[in-house]
Coordinates of C-alpha atoms and ligand atoms in Angstrom, one line a residue:
M261 CA -9.0 -28.6 48.6
I262 CA -9.0 -27.4 52.2
I263 CA -10.6 -29.9 54.5
S264 CA -10.3 -28.1 57.8
S265 CA -8.6 -25.2 59.4
H266 CA -7.3 -24.8 63.0
K267 CA -5.8 -22.1 65.1
I268 CA -2.7 -23.3 66.9
M269 CA -0.8 -21.5 69.7
L270 CA 3.0 -21.2 69.3
P271 CA 5.1 -19.6 72.0
S272 CA 4.9 -16.1 70.5
Q273 CA 1.8 -16.1 68.3
H274 CA -1.4 -17.8 67.0
R275 CA -1.2 -19.4 63.5
T276 CA -3.9 -20.7 61.3
I277 CA -3.1 -24.1 59.9
R278 CA -5.0 -25.5 56.9
F279 CA -5.3 -29.2 56.3
R280 CA -5.6 -30.4 52.7
I281 CA -5.6 -33.5 50.6
P282 CA -2.3 -33.6 48.8
T283 CA -1.9 -33.2 45.1
V284 CA 1.0 -34.0 42.8
D285 CA 2.0 -30.3 43.0
D286 CA 2.8 -30.8 46.7
A287 CA 5.4 -33.6 46.1
S288 CA 8.3 -31.2 45.7
D289 CA 7.6 -29.4 49.0
V290 CA 7.0 -32.7 50.7
C291 CA 10.4 -33.8 49.7
G292 CA 11.9 -30.6 51.0
L293 CA 10.1 -31.0 54.4
V294 CA 11.1 -34.6 54.8
R295 CA 14.7 -33.8 54.0
N296 CA 14.6 -31.3 56.9
C297 CA 13.0 -33.7 59.4
P298 CA 15.7 -36.0 60.7
P299 CA 15.6 -38.8 61.8
L300 CA 12.9 -39.3 59.1
E301 CA 14.4 -41.2 56.2
F302 CA 14.3 -39.5 52.8
N303 CA 13.0 -41.7 50.1
P304 CA 13.2 -41.3 46.3
P305 CA 11.0 -38.4 45.1
Y306 CA 8.9 -40.9 43.1
A307 CA 7.7 -42.3 46.5
Y308 CA 6.3 -38.9 47.4
L309 CA 4.7 -38.5 44.0
L310 CA 2.8 -41.8 44.7
L311 CA 1.8 -40.7 48.2
C312 CA 0.5 -37.4 46.8
S313 CA -1.5 -39.0 44.0
H314 CA -2.4 -42.7 44.5
F315 CA -2.5 -42.4 48.3
A316 CA -3.8 -38.8 48.5
D317 CA -7.1 -39.8 50.0
T318 CA -5.4 -41.4 53.0
S319 CA -2.7 -38.8 53.3
V320 CA -2.7 -35.1 54.4
V321 CA -0.6 -31.9 54.0
C322 CA -1.0 -28.8 56.0
D323 CA -0.1 -25.2 55.3
S324 CA 1.0 -22.4 57.6
D325 CA 1.4 -18.9 56.0
D326 CA 1.4 -20.4 52.5
R327 CA 4.2 -22.8 53.1
L328 CA 4.1 -26.5 53.8
G329 CA 4.0 -27.1 57.6
G330 CA 3.3 -30.8 57.8
F331 CA 2.8 -34.0 55.9
T332 CA 1.5 -37.4 56.7
G333 CA 1.8 -40.2 54.1
A334 CA -0.5 -43.2 54.9
Y335 CA -2.4 -45.9 53.2
R336 CA -4.8 -48.8 53.9
L337 CA -3.1 -52.1 54.3
P338 CA -4.0 -54.0 51.2
R339 CA -4.8 -57.3 53.1
R340 CA -6.4 -55.6 56.1
P341 CA -8.1 -52.5 54.7
D342 CA -9.7 -51.6 58.1
T343 CA -6.1 -50.6 59.1
L344 CA -4.5 -47.3 58.2
F345 CA -0.8 -47.6 58.0
V346 CA 1.1 -44.3 58.7
W347 CA 4.3 -44.5 56.7
Q348 CA 5.8 -41.1 57.4
I349 CA 4.7 -38.1 59.4
A350 CA 6.6 -34.8 59.6
V351 CA 6.0 -31.4 61.0
S352 CA 8.2 -28.4 60.3
G353 CA 10.6 -27.7 63.2
D354 CA 9.2 -24.4 64.1
L355 CA 5.6 -25.7 64.4
R356 CA 6.3 -28.8 66.5
G357 CA 4.7 -29.5 69.9
S358 CA 1.5 -27.6 69.1
G359 CA -0.7 -30.5 68.2
I360 CA -0.2 -30.6 64.4
G361 CA 0.9 -34.2 64.3
Q362 CA -2.2 -35.2 66.2
L363 CA -4.5 -33.0 64.1
M364 CA -3.1 -34.5 60.9
L365 CA -3.9 -38.1 62.0
S366 CA -7.4 -37.0 63.1
S367 CA -8.0 -35.1 59.9
I368 CA -7.3 -38.3 57.8
L369 CA -9.5 -40.5 60.0
A370 CA -12.4 -38.0 60.0
R371 CA -12.9 -38.5 56.3
E372 CA -16.2 -40.0 55.2
A373 CA -14.5 -42.5 52.9
L374 CA -12.4 -43.8 55.9
R375 CA -15.4 -44.3 58.2
D376 CA -14.7 -48.1 58.3
V377 CA -11.0 -47.7 59.4
R378 CA -10.8 -49.2 62.9
Y379 CA -7.0 -49.5 63.5
L380 CA -4.0 -47.2 63.0
E381 CA -0.6 -48.8 62.7
A382 CA 2.9 -47.3 62.4
T383 CA 6.4 -48.6 63.0
V384 CA 8.7 -46.5 65.2
T385 CA 12.3 -46.7 66.2
P386 CA 13.0 -47.0 69.9
S387 CA 15.1 -43.8 69.9
N388 CA 12.4 -41.6 68.3
S389 CA 10.8 -40.3 71.5
A390 CA 8.7 -37.6 69.7
S391 CA 7.1 -40.1 67.4
R392 CA 6.5 -42.6 70.2
R393 CA 4.8 -40.0 72.3
L394 CA 2.8 -38.8 69.3
F395 CA 1.2 -42.2 68.7
T396 CA 0.9 -43.0 72.4
S397 CA -0.8 -39.7 73.2
F398 CA -3.1 -40.2 70.1
A399 CA -4.3 -43.5 71.6
E400 CA -4.7 -42.1 75.1
R401 CA -6.7 -39.1 74.0
R402 CA -9.1 -41.4 72.1
G403 CA -9.2 -43.9 74.9
C404 CA -8.1 -46.6 72.5
P405 CA -5.9 -49.6 73.3
I406 CA -2.4 -49.5 72.0
V407 CA -0.4 -52.7 71.4
L408 CA 3.4 -52.6 70.8
S409 CA 5.0 -55.6 69.2
A410 CA 8.1 -56.4 67.1
G411 CA 8.0 -54.7 63.7
F412 CA 10.8 -54.9 61.2
R413 CA 14.1 -56.2 62.6
A414 CA 17.3 -54.4 62.0
D415 CA 18.5 -57.1 59.7
D416 CA 15.3 -56.9 57.6
F417 CA 16.6 -53.6 56.2
P418 CA 18.7 -53.8 53.1
G419 CA 22.2 -52.5 53.8
G420 CA 22.1 -53.5 57.5
N421 CA 22.6 -50.1 59.1
H422 CA 19.1 -49.4 60.4
E423 CA 17.5 -49.6 63.9
A424 CA 14.8 -52.1 64.4
E425 CA 11.3 -50.7 64.2
Q426 CA 8.6 -51.4 66.8
L427 CA 5.0 -51.9 65.5
F428 CA 2.4 -49.6 67.2
R429 CA -1.2 -50.8 66.7
I430 CA -3.9 -48.5 67.9
G431 CA -7.6 -49.5 68.1
P432 CA -10.3 -50.3 67.7
L433 CA -10.8 -46.6 67.0
Ligands
COA206 C1 7.0 -36.7 65.4 C2 6.4 -35.4 65.0 C3 5.7 -35.6 63.6 C4 5.4 -34.9 66.1 O1 4.7 -33.8 65.6 P1 4.1 -32.6 66.5 O2 3.2 -31.8 65.8 O3 5.3 -32.0 67.2 O4 3.4 -33.5 67.6 P2 2.2 -33.0 68.6 O5 2.4 -31.6 68.9 O6 0.9 -33.4 68.0 O7 2.5 -33.8 69.9 C5 2.0 -35.1 70.2 C6 2.5 -35.6 71.5 O8 4.0 -35.8 71.4 C7 4.6 -35.0 72.4 N1 5.9 -34.6 71.8 C8 6.1 -33.8 70.7 N2 7.4 -33.7 70.5 C9 8.1 -34.4 71.5 C10 9.4 -34.6 71.8 N3 10.4 -34.1 71.0 N4 9.7 -35.4 72.8 C11 8.8 -36.0 73.6 N5 7.4 -35.8 73.3 C12 7.1 -35.0 72.3 C13 3.7 -33.9 72.7 O9 4.0 -33.3 74.0 C14 2.4 -34.5 72.6 O10 2.2 -35.3 73.8 P3 0.9 -34.9 74.8 O11 -0.3 -35.0 73.9 O12 1.0 -35.9 75.8 O13 1.2 -33.5 75.2 C15 7.5 -34.3 64.8 O14 8.3 -34.3 66.0 C16 8.5 -34.5 63.7 O15 8.2 -34.1 62.5 N6 9.6 -35.2 63.9 C17 10.6 -35.5 62.9 C18 10.1 -36.5 61.9 C19 9.8 -37.9 62.6 O16 10.6 -38.4 63.4 N7 8.6 -38.4 62.2 C20 8.2 -39.7 62.8 C21 8.8 -40.9 62.2 S1 7.7 -41.5 60.9

């Protein structure tokens, strides 16, 4: 189901991007997109099946020219359901920097069923400048406070070879 459609400006052309609620049929393409979006961590395909089914109402995919251009996997925190936690966000390399990341976040929050969501949270590594800018700019554009605090420590991660993640909390929206 298409929920909205936007024209975006790329260096050489305009493209129409369609935002949809994901379905199980999207999971395979989502896996392909995430694999091609370092430094995003690729998780087992089953995780993407869950995001595209159980968490579809709080996630989004977008298409450009009939191929998957972007994906955001998110869910409400079970103990604080007024908070949307953005687990992974990815935009195809050729479409970056044209506002799709921001539009995906807005398209989730604009849903009637998420009217009561007041905060957005995500954890971001200090080295991921695109992701840090995405969330900071999202807060600035909405005039919302943004609070940064310690998220998961490096040694919280099994295996021990992961950067620490800082928690971004945006809101009240
Ligand atoms: C992070 C990511 C989703 C951003 O998507 P995007 O569609 O390019 O983002 P937008 O075009 O909406 O840009 C949002 C802001 O970030 C800025 N930005 C985008 N890419 C940037 C980069 N590489 N470095 C610095 N800032 C950047 C934009 O200029 C914009 O800021 P502005 O509003 O002040 O102009 C995309 O870069 C990506 O898929 N990266 C790989 C996967 C990843 O790291 N995901 C995040 C971890 S979960």
